[in-house]
XYZ file of C-alpha atoms in Angstrom:
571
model
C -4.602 9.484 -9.780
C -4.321 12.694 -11.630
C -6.966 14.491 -13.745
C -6.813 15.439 -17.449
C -9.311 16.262 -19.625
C -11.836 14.666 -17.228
C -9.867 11.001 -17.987
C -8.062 10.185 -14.906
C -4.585 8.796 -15.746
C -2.710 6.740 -12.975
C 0.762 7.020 -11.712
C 1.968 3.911 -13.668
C 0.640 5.106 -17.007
C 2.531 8.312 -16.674
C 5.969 6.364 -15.608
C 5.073 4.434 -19.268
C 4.704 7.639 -20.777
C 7.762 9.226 -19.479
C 9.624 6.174 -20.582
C 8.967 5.968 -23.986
C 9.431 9.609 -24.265
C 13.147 9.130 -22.689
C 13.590 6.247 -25.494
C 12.431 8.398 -28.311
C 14.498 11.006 -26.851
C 17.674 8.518 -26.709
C 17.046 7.514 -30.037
C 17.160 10.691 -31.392
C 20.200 11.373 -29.822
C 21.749 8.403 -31.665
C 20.649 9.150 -34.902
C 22.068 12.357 -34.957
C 25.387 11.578 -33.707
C 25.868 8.704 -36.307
C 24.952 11.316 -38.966
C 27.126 13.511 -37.258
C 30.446 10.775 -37.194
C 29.352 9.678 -40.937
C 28.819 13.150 -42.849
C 31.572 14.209 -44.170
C 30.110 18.044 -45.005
C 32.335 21.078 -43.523
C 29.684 23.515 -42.754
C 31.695 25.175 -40.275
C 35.073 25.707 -42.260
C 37.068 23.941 -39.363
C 37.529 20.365 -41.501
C 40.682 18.615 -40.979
C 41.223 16.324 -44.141
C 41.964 12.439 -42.894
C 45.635 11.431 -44.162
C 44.008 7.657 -44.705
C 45.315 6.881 -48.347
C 48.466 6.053 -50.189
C 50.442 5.081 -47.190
C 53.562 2.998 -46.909
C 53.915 0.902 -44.417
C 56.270 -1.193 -42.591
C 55.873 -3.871 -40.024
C 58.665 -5.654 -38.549
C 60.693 -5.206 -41.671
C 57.909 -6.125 -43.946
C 56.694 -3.149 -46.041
C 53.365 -2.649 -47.664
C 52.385 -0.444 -50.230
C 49.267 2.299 -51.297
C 48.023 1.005 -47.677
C 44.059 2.395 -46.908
C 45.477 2.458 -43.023
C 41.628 2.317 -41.792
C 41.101 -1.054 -43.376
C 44.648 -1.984 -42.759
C 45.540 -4.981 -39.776
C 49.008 -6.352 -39.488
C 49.516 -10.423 -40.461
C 50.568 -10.863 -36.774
C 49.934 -9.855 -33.322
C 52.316 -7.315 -32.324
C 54.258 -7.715 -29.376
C 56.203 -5.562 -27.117
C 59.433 -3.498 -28.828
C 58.032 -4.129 -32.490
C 58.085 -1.291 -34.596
C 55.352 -0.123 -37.333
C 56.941 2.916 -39.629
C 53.794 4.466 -41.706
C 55.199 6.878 -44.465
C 53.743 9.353 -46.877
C 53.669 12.871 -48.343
C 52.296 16.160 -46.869
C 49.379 17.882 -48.935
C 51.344 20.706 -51.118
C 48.436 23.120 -50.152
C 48.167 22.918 -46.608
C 49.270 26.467 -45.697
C 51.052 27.129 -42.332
C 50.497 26.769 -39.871
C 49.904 22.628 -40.269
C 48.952 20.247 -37.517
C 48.274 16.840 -37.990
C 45.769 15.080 -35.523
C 47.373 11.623 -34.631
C 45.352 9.351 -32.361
C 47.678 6.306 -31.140
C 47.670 3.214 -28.910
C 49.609 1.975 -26.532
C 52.925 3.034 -28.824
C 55.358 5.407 -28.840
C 55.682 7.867 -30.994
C 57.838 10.057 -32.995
C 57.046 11.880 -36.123
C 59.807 12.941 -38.970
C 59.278 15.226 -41.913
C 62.303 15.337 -44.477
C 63.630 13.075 -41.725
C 63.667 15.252 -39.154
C 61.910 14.792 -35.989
C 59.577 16.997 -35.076
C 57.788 15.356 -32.279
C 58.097 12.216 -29.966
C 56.304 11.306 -26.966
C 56.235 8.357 -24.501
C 59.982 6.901 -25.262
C 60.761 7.588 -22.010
C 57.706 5.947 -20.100
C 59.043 2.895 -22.623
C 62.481 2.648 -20.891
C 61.123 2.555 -17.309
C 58.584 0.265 -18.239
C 55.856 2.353 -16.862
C 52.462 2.775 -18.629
C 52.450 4.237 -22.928
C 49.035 5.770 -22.763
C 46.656 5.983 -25.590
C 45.253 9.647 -26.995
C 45.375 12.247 -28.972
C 48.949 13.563 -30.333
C 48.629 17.369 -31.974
C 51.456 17.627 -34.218
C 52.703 21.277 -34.934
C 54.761 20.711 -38.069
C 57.623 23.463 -39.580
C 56.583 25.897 -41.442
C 56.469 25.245 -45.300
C 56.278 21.769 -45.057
C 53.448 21.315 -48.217
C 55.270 18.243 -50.317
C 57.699 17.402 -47.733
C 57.910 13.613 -46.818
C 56.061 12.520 -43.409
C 56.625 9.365 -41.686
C 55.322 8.498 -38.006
C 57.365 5.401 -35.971
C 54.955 3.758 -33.772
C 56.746 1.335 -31.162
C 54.708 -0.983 -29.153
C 54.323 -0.589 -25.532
C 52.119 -3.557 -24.500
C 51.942 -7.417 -25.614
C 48.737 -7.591 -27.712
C 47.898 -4.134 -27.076
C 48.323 -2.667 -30.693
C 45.646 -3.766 -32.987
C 44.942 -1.356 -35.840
C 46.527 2.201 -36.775
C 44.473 5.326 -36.566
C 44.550 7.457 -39.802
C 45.937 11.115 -39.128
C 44.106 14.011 -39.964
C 45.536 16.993 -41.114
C 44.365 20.407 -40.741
C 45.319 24.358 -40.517
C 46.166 26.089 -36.864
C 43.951 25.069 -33.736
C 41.555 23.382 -36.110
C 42.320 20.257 -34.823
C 40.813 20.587 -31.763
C 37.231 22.263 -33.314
C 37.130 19.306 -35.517
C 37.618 16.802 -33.569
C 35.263 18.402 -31.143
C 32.460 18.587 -33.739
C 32.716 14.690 -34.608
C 32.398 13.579 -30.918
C 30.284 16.335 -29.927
C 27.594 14.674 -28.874
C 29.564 11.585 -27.288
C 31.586 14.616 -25.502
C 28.465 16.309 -24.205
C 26.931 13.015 -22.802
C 30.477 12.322 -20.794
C 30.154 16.116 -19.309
C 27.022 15.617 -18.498
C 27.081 12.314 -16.648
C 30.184 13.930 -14.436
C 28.208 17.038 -13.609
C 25.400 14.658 -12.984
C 27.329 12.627 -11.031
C 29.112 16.006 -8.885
C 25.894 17.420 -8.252
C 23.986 14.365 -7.268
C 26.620 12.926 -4.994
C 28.139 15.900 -3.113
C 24.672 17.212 -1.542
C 23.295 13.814 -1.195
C 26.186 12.550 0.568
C 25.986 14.864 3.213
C 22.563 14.277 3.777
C 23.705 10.240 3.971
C 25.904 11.215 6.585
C 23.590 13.371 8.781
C 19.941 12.223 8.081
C 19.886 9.043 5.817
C 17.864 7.812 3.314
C 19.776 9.187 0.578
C 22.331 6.436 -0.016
C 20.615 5.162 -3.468
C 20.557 8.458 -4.944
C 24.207 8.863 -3.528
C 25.153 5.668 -5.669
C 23.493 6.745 -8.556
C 25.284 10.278 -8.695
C 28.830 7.572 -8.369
C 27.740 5.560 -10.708
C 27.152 8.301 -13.418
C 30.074 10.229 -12.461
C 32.223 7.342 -13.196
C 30.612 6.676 -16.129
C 30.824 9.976 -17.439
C 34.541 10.263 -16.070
C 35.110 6.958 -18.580
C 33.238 8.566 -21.335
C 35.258 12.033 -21.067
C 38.753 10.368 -21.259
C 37.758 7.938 -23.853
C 36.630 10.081 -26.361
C 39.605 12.317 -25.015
C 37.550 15.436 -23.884
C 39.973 15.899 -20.668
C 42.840 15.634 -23.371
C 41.532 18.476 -25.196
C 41.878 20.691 -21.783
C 45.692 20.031 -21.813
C 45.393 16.321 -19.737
C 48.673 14.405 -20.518
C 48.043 11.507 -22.643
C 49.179 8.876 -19.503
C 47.256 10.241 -16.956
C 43.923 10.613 -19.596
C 44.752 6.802 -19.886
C 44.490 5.861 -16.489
C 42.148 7.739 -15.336
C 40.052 6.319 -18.053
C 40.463 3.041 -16.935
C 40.053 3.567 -13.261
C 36.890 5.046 -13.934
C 35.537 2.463 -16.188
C 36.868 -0.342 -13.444
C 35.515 0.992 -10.518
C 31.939 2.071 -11.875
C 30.065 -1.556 -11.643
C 31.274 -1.032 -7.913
C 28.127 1.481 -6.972
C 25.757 -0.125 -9.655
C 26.281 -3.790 -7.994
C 25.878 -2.278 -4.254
C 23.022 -0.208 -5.734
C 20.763 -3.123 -6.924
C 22.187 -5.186 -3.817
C 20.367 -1.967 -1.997
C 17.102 -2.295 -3.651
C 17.145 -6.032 -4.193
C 17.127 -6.949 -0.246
C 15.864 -10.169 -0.637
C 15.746 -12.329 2.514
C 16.283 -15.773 0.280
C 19.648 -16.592 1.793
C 20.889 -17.844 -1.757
C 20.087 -14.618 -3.462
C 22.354 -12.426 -0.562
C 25.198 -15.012 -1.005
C 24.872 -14.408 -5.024
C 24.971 -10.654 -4.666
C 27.841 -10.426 -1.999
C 29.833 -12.443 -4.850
C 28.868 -9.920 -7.306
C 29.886 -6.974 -5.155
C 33.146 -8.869 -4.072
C 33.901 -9.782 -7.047
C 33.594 -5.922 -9.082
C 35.131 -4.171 -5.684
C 38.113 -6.545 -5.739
C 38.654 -6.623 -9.645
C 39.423 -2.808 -9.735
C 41.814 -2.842 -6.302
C 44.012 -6.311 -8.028
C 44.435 -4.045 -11.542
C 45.325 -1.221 -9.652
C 48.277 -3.579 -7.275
C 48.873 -5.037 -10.756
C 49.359 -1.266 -12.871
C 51.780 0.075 -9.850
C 54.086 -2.693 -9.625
C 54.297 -2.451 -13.583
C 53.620 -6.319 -13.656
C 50.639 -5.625 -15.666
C 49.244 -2.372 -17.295
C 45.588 -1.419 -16.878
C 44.603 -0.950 -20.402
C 45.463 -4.691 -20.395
C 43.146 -5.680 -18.113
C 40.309 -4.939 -20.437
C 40.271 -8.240 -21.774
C 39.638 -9.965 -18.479
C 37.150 -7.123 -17.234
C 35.021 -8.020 -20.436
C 35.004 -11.092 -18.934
C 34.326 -10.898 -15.381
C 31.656 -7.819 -15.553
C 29.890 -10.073 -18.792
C 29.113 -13.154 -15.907
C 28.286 -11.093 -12.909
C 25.803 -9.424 -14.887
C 24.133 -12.271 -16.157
C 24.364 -12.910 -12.488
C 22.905 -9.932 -11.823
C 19.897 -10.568 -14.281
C 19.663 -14.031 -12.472
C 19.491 -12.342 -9.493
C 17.797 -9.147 -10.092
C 14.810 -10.071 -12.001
C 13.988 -13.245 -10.736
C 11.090 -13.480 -8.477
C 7.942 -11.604 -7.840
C 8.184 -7.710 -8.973
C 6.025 -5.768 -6.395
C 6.560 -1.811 -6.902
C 6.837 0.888 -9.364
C 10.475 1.188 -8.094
C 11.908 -1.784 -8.349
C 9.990 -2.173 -12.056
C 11.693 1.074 -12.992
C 14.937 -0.289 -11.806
C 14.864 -3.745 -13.395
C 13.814 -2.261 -16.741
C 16.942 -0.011 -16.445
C 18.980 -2.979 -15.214
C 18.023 -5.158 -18.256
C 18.543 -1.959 -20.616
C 22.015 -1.086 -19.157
C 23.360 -4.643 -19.184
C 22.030 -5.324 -22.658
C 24.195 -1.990 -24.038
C 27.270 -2.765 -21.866
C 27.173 -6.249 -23.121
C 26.522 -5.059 -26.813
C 29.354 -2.458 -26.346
C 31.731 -5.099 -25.193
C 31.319 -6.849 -28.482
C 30.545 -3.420 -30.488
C 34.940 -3.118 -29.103
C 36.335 -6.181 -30.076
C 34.547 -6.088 -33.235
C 36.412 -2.761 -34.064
C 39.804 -3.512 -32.560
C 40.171 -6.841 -33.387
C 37.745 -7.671 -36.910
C 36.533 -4.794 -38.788
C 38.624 -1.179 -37.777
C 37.478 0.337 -40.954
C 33.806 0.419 -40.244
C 33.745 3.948 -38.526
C 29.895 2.966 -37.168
C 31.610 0.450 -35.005
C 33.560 3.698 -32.949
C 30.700 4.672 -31.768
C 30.260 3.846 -28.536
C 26.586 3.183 -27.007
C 27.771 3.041 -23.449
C 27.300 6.762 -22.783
C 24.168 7.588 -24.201
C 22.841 4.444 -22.206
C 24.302 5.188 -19.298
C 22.341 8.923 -19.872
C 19.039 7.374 -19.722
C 19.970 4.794 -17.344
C 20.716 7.673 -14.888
C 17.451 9.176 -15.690
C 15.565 5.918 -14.976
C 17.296 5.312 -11.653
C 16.449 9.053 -10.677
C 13.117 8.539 -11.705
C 13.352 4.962 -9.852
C 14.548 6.647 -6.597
C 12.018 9.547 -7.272
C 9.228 6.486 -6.857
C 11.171 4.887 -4.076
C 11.661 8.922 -2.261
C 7.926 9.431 -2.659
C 7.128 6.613 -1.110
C 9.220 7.329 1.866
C 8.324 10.654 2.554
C 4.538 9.686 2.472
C 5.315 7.089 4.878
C 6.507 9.739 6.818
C 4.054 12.054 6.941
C 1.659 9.655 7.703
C 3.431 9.008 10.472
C 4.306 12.721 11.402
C 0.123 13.356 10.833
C -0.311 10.300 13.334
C 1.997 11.718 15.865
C 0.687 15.071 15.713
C -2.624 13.553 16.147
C -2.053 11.320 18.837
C -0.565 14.020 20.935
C -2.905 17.309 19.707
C -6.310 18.161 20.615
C -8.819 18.189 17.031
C -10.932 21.566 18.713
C -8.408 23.454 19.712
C -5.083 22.489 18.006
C -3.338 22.525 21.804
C -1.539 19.542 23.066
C -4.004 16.576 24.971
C -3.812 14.836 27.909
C -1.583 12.230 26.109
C 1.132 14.999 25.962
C 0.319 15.846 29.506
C 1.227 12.928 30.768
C 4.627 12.911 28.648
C 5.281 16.051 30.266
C 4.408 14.899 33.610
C 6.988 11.714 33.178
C 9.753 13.923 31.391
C 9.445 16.342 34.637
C 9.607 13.214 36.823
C 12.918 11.523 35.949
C 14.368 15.533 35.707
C 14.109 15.615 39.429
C 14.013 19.626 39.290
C 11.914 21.998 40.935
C 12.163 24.687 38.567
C 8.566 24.460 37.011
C 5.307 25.606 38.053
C 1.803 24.375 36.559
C -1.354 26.640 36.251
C -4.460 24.465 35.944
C -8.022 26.213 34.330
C -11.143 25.206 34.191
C -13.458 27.069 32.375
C -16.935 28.399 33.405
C -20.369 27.310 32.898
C -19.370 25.065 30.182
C -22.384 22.958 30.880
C -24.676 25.124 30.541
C -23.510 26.737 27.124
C -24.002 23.358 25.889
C -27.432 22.800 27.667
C -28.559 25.918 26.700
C -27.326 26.666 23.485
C -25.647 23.225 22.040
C -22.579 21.631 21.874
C -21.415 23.933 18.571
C -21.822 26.917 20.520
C -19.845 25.223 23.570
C -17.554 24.217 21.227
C -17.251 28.324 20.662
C -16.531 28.987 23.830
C -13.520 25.952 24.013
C -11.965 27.492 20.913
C -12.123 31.199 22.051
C -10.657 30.726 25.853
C -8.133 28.383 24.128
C -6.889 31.304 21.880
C -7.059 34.025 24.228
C -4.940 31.635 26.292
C -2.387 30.782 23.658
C -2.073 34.146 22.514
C -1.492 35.379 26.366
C 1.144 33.353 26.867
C 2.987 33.308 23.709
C 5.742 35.607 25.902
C 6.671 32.693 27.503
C 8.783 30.589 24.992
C 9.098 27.796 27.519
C 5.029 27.385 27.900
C 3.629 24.149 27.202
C -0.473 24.976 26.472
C -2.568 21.626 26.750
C -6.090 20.392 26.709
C -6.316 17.572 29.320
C -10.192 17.640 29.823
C -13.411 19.074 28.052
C -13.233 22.006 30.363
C -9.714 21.566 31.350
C -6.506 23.102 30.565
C -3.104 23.314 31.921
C 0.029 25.449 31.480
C 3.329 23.912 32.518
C 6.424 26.417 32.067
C 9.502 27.725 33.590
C 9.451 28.819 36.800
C 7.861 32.210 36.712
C 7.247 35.432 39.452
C 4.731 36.678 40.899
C 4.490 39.542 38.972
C 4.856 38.313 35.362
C 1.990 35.585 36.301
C -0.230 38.601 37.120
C 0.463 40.252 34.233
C -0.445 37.275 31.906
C -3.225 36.376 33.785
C -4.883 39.815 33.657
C -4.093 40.143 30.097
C -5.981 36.891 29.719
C -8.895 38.632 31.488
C -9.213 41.672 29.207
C -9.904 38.922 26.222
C -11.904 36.954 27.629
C -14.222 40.433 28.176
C -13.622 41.000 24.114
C -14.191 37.798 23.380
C -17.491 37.886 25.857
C -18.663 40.435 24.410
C -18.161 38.615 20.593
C -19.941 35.446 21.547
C -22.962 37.404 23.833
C -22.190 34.949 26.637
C -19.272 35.250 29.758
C -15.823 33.681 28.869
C -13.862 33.196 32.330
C -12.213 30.266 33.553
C -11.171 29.531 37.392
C -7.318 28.897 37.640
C -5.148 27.874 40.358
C -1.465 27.895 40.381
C 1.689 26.101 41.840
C 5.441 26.088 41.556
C 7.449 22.683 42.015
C 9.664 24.806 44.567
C 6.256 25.255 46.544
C 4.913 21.965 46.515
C 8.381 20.458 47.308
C 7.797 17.579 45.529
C 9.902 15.645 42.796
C 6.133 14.164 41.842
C 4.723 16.885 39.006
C 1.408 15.273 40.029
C 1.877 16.596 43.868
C 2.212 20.121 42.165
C -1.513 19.431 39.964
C -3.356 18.677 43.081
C -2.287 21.616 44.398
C -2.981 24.071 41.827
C -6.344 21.562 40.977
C -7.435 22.548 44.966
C -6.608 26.575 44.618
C -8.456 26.581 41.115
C -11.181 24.225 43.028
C -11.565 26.960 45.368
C -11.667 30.279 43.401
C -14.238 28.505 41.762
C -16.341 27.981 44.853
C -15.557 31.579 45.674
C -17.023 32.692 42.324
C -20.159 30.762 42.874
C -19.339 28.153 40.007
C -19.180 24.641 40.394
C -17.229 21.975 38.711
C -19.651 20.187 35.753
């Protein structure tokens, strides 16, 4: 419970606050970025002017005229080898130096003006049958080429991989890049941030996987989002716009997007552990059936038999029924923690966007490419507060953890410290005593004290002034042998305390023991009453015994007798 105000708000209420505040946040974030896509205002003088009008085009022969090339969808499916020719005229008052912005799909290109080429990419991927990717082409063209004619040929690279074609944009110098930049700006920054997200959580956390534990959620959380983000950069062709080739944008793309359900699956599989037999069968399907999906496109891509951006299609598919599986699965039965209601909630959330995303795609490549609101892709931005929720998820799961431990750290210490005096008890003697044992070594010795008139400082004075004199000989006795790194200091008794250390001389025992002396006489003279304690001493090369307890009744029958010889008894 926390305090505010004098209202005490619980844990749970604050996780509900925090959660709308992340969906207000997310919301936001959306707006703004559909504004942003949408507005066609140049406030920053780096517009490039879309080339979507007046087109001609010709498909397999068949030409069309005054084509609007965003609304425009060929009669057919297009298959491999078919060629699309889209021709027009070059604004008169574009300037030099020109570039036009050309975002293609799974085609070839080359571009002609006055029926020259003056660029061409992936004709030679084509021949070997290897993989066309999809991306952005910045086309420098000549100098002076205002009014010139423009044509682009597009062949296709893939069976039913060309849908729609992209208008081109047109623009002065480098401005390409800006402007591109500043319409996917935000969809950019999410991708960035889900990789560095991803980088930061997983390096440091994996390491501490691999030496301590514990750490393997927030390990697949920092995978998750850094595939995710990966996805998010090359789709929206942020690597491409720091020089990554077009093919290698393209399948690294769809690596990342195939392999990310791999950590979220194994992730709720983690938190799930459900002992209902049916449940663990479901999710070992589920985390079979993402980890093998990925490895088969991959075998499928190298041998050329089938392309990855092909296997889109059928990854719709499969990750659309293992997540309903995972819903099944997930959120069925009894919901216990803050933790696991955190992580269904995200669950549900991320599966609901993925699955509206999925259709939000075909809509746009197959239906309705001239609505430009259907480009937008909601994946990142959910994936953004997903992340968040699983942090905060783990965050519940990490607290819970570490309190566990230090309740059981407290209970140790407890169990094996004396509450006066803060030195070890007699239940650490005795695990001394046993570790000494199955040593077998000699090289010990064990001072036993017992202190003076104990009794009658209570009798006389009470058992808070007693408790005085316990507190101040067990100081003076820490603090005298704090030289000896290898001195173990313990309570065993109400007036009984032992030292076990490394075997020590003669000399140096003299030494501590008279420096001992000198504060108990400060510490006497503090408290108004003697502080002294009868001692006796032993080494395990004197008693010659591989029994530590031989060695105590030793030094328990020289301390018995310097107390006799002072005149004390034992109480």
């Amino acid at each position: 419970m926390y305090k505010n105000d004098g209202k005490s708000i619980s844990r749970k209420e604050i996780t509900r606050r925090v959660v709308i505040v992340l969906f207000l946040v997310y919301f936001l974030f959306l707006i703004i970025h559909i504004y942003n896509i949408m507005s066609s205002n140049d406030n920053f003088g780096y517009k490039a002017a879309p080339m979507d009008k007046g087109w001609s085009v010709m498909v397999d022969g068949k030409e069309y005229n005054n084509v609007d090339l965003d609304a425009f969808l060929p009669e057919k499916t297009l298959k491999r080898g078919d060629i699309v020719i889209i021709r027009n005229v070059i604004p008169e008052d574009i300037g030099n130096p020109a570039v036009v912005r050309l975002e293609t799909y799974l085609a070839t290109v080359d571009v002609y003006v006055d029926n020259k080429i003056v660029y061409s990419y992936g004709e030679g991927e084509y021949k070997s049958n290897s993989s066309v990717g999809s991306g952005l082409n910045f086309i420098y063209l000549p100098d002076n080429s205002g009014g010139k004619s423009f044509a682009i040929k597009l062949k296709v690279a893939e069976n039913d991989g060309f849908t729609n074609i992209s208008a081109p944009f047109i623009c002065h110098g480098n401005a390409g890049f800006i402007d591109y930049f500043r319409r996917n700006v935000l969809t950019i920054l999410c991708g960035l941030f889900l990789l560095m997200l991803g980088i930061v959580i997983t390096i440091p956390c994996l390491i501490i996987e691999l030496k301590k534990g514990y750490m393997h959620r927030l390990t697949l959380i920092g995978l998750f989002s850094f595939c995710i983000g990966l996805w998010t950069c090359c789709n929206s062709r942020a690597l491409q716009l720091f020089s990554l080739d077009i093919t290698d944008n393209t399948i690294l793309e769809y690596c990342a997007l195939y392999f990310s359900p791999i950590p979220f699956s194994i992730l709720v599989a983690t938190v799930q552990n459900d002992d209902i037999k049916w449940k663990k069968i479901v999710m070992n399907i589920i985390m079979t059936g993402f980890t093998a999906f990925p490895v088969v496109a991959l075998l499928l891509h190298i041998t050329n038999i089938v392309h990855l951006p092909l296997m889109i299609r059928p990854f719709h598919m499969v990750t659309m029924i293992l997540m309903i599986l995972i819903l099944f699965v997930g959120v069925s039965g009894r919901i216990k923690t803050d933790e696991t209601k955190l992580l269904n909630f995200g669950m549900i959330m991320i599966i609901s966007i993925a699955a509206l995303d999925i259709v939000r795609f075909n809509i746009q490549k197959y239906l309705a490419p001239e609505l430009s609101v259907l480009r937008i892709s909601l994946m990142s931005f959910g994936v953004v507060l997903f992340a968040i929720i699983l942090i905060l998820s783990y965050l519940t799961y990490l607290y819970g953890v570490l309190m566990e431990r230090a309740s059981s750290e407290t209970l140790r210490i407890m169990a094996y410290h004396d509450q006066l005096t803060g030195l070890y008890n007699r239940a650490k003697f005795d695990e001394v005593i046993e570790e000494l044992r199955d040593r077998h070594s000699l090289d010990y010795c064990l001072i036993l004290f017992d202190l003076d008139r104990l009794k009658k400082v209570n009798d006389t004075y009470g058992h808070s002034v007693g408790d005085k004199l316990i507190k101040s000989f067990s100081d003076n006795l820490t603090e005298s042998f704090k030289k000896h790194s290898s001195a173990i200091i313990m309570r065993i008794g109400g007036d009984e305390f032992v030292v076990i250390l490394n075997e020590i001389s003669d000399e140096e025992l003299q030494s501590t023991m008279d420096e001992l002396h000198e504060m108990n006489i400060k510490s006497s003279k503090e408290l108004g009453f003697k502080v002294s304690a009868s001692y006796g001493f032993c080494s395990g090369k004197f008693s010659k015994s591989e029994d530590p307890i031989d060695t105590y009744k030793i030094a328990d029958s020289y301390m018995y007798n310097m107390k006799g010889t002072d005149g004390y008894t034992r109480d």
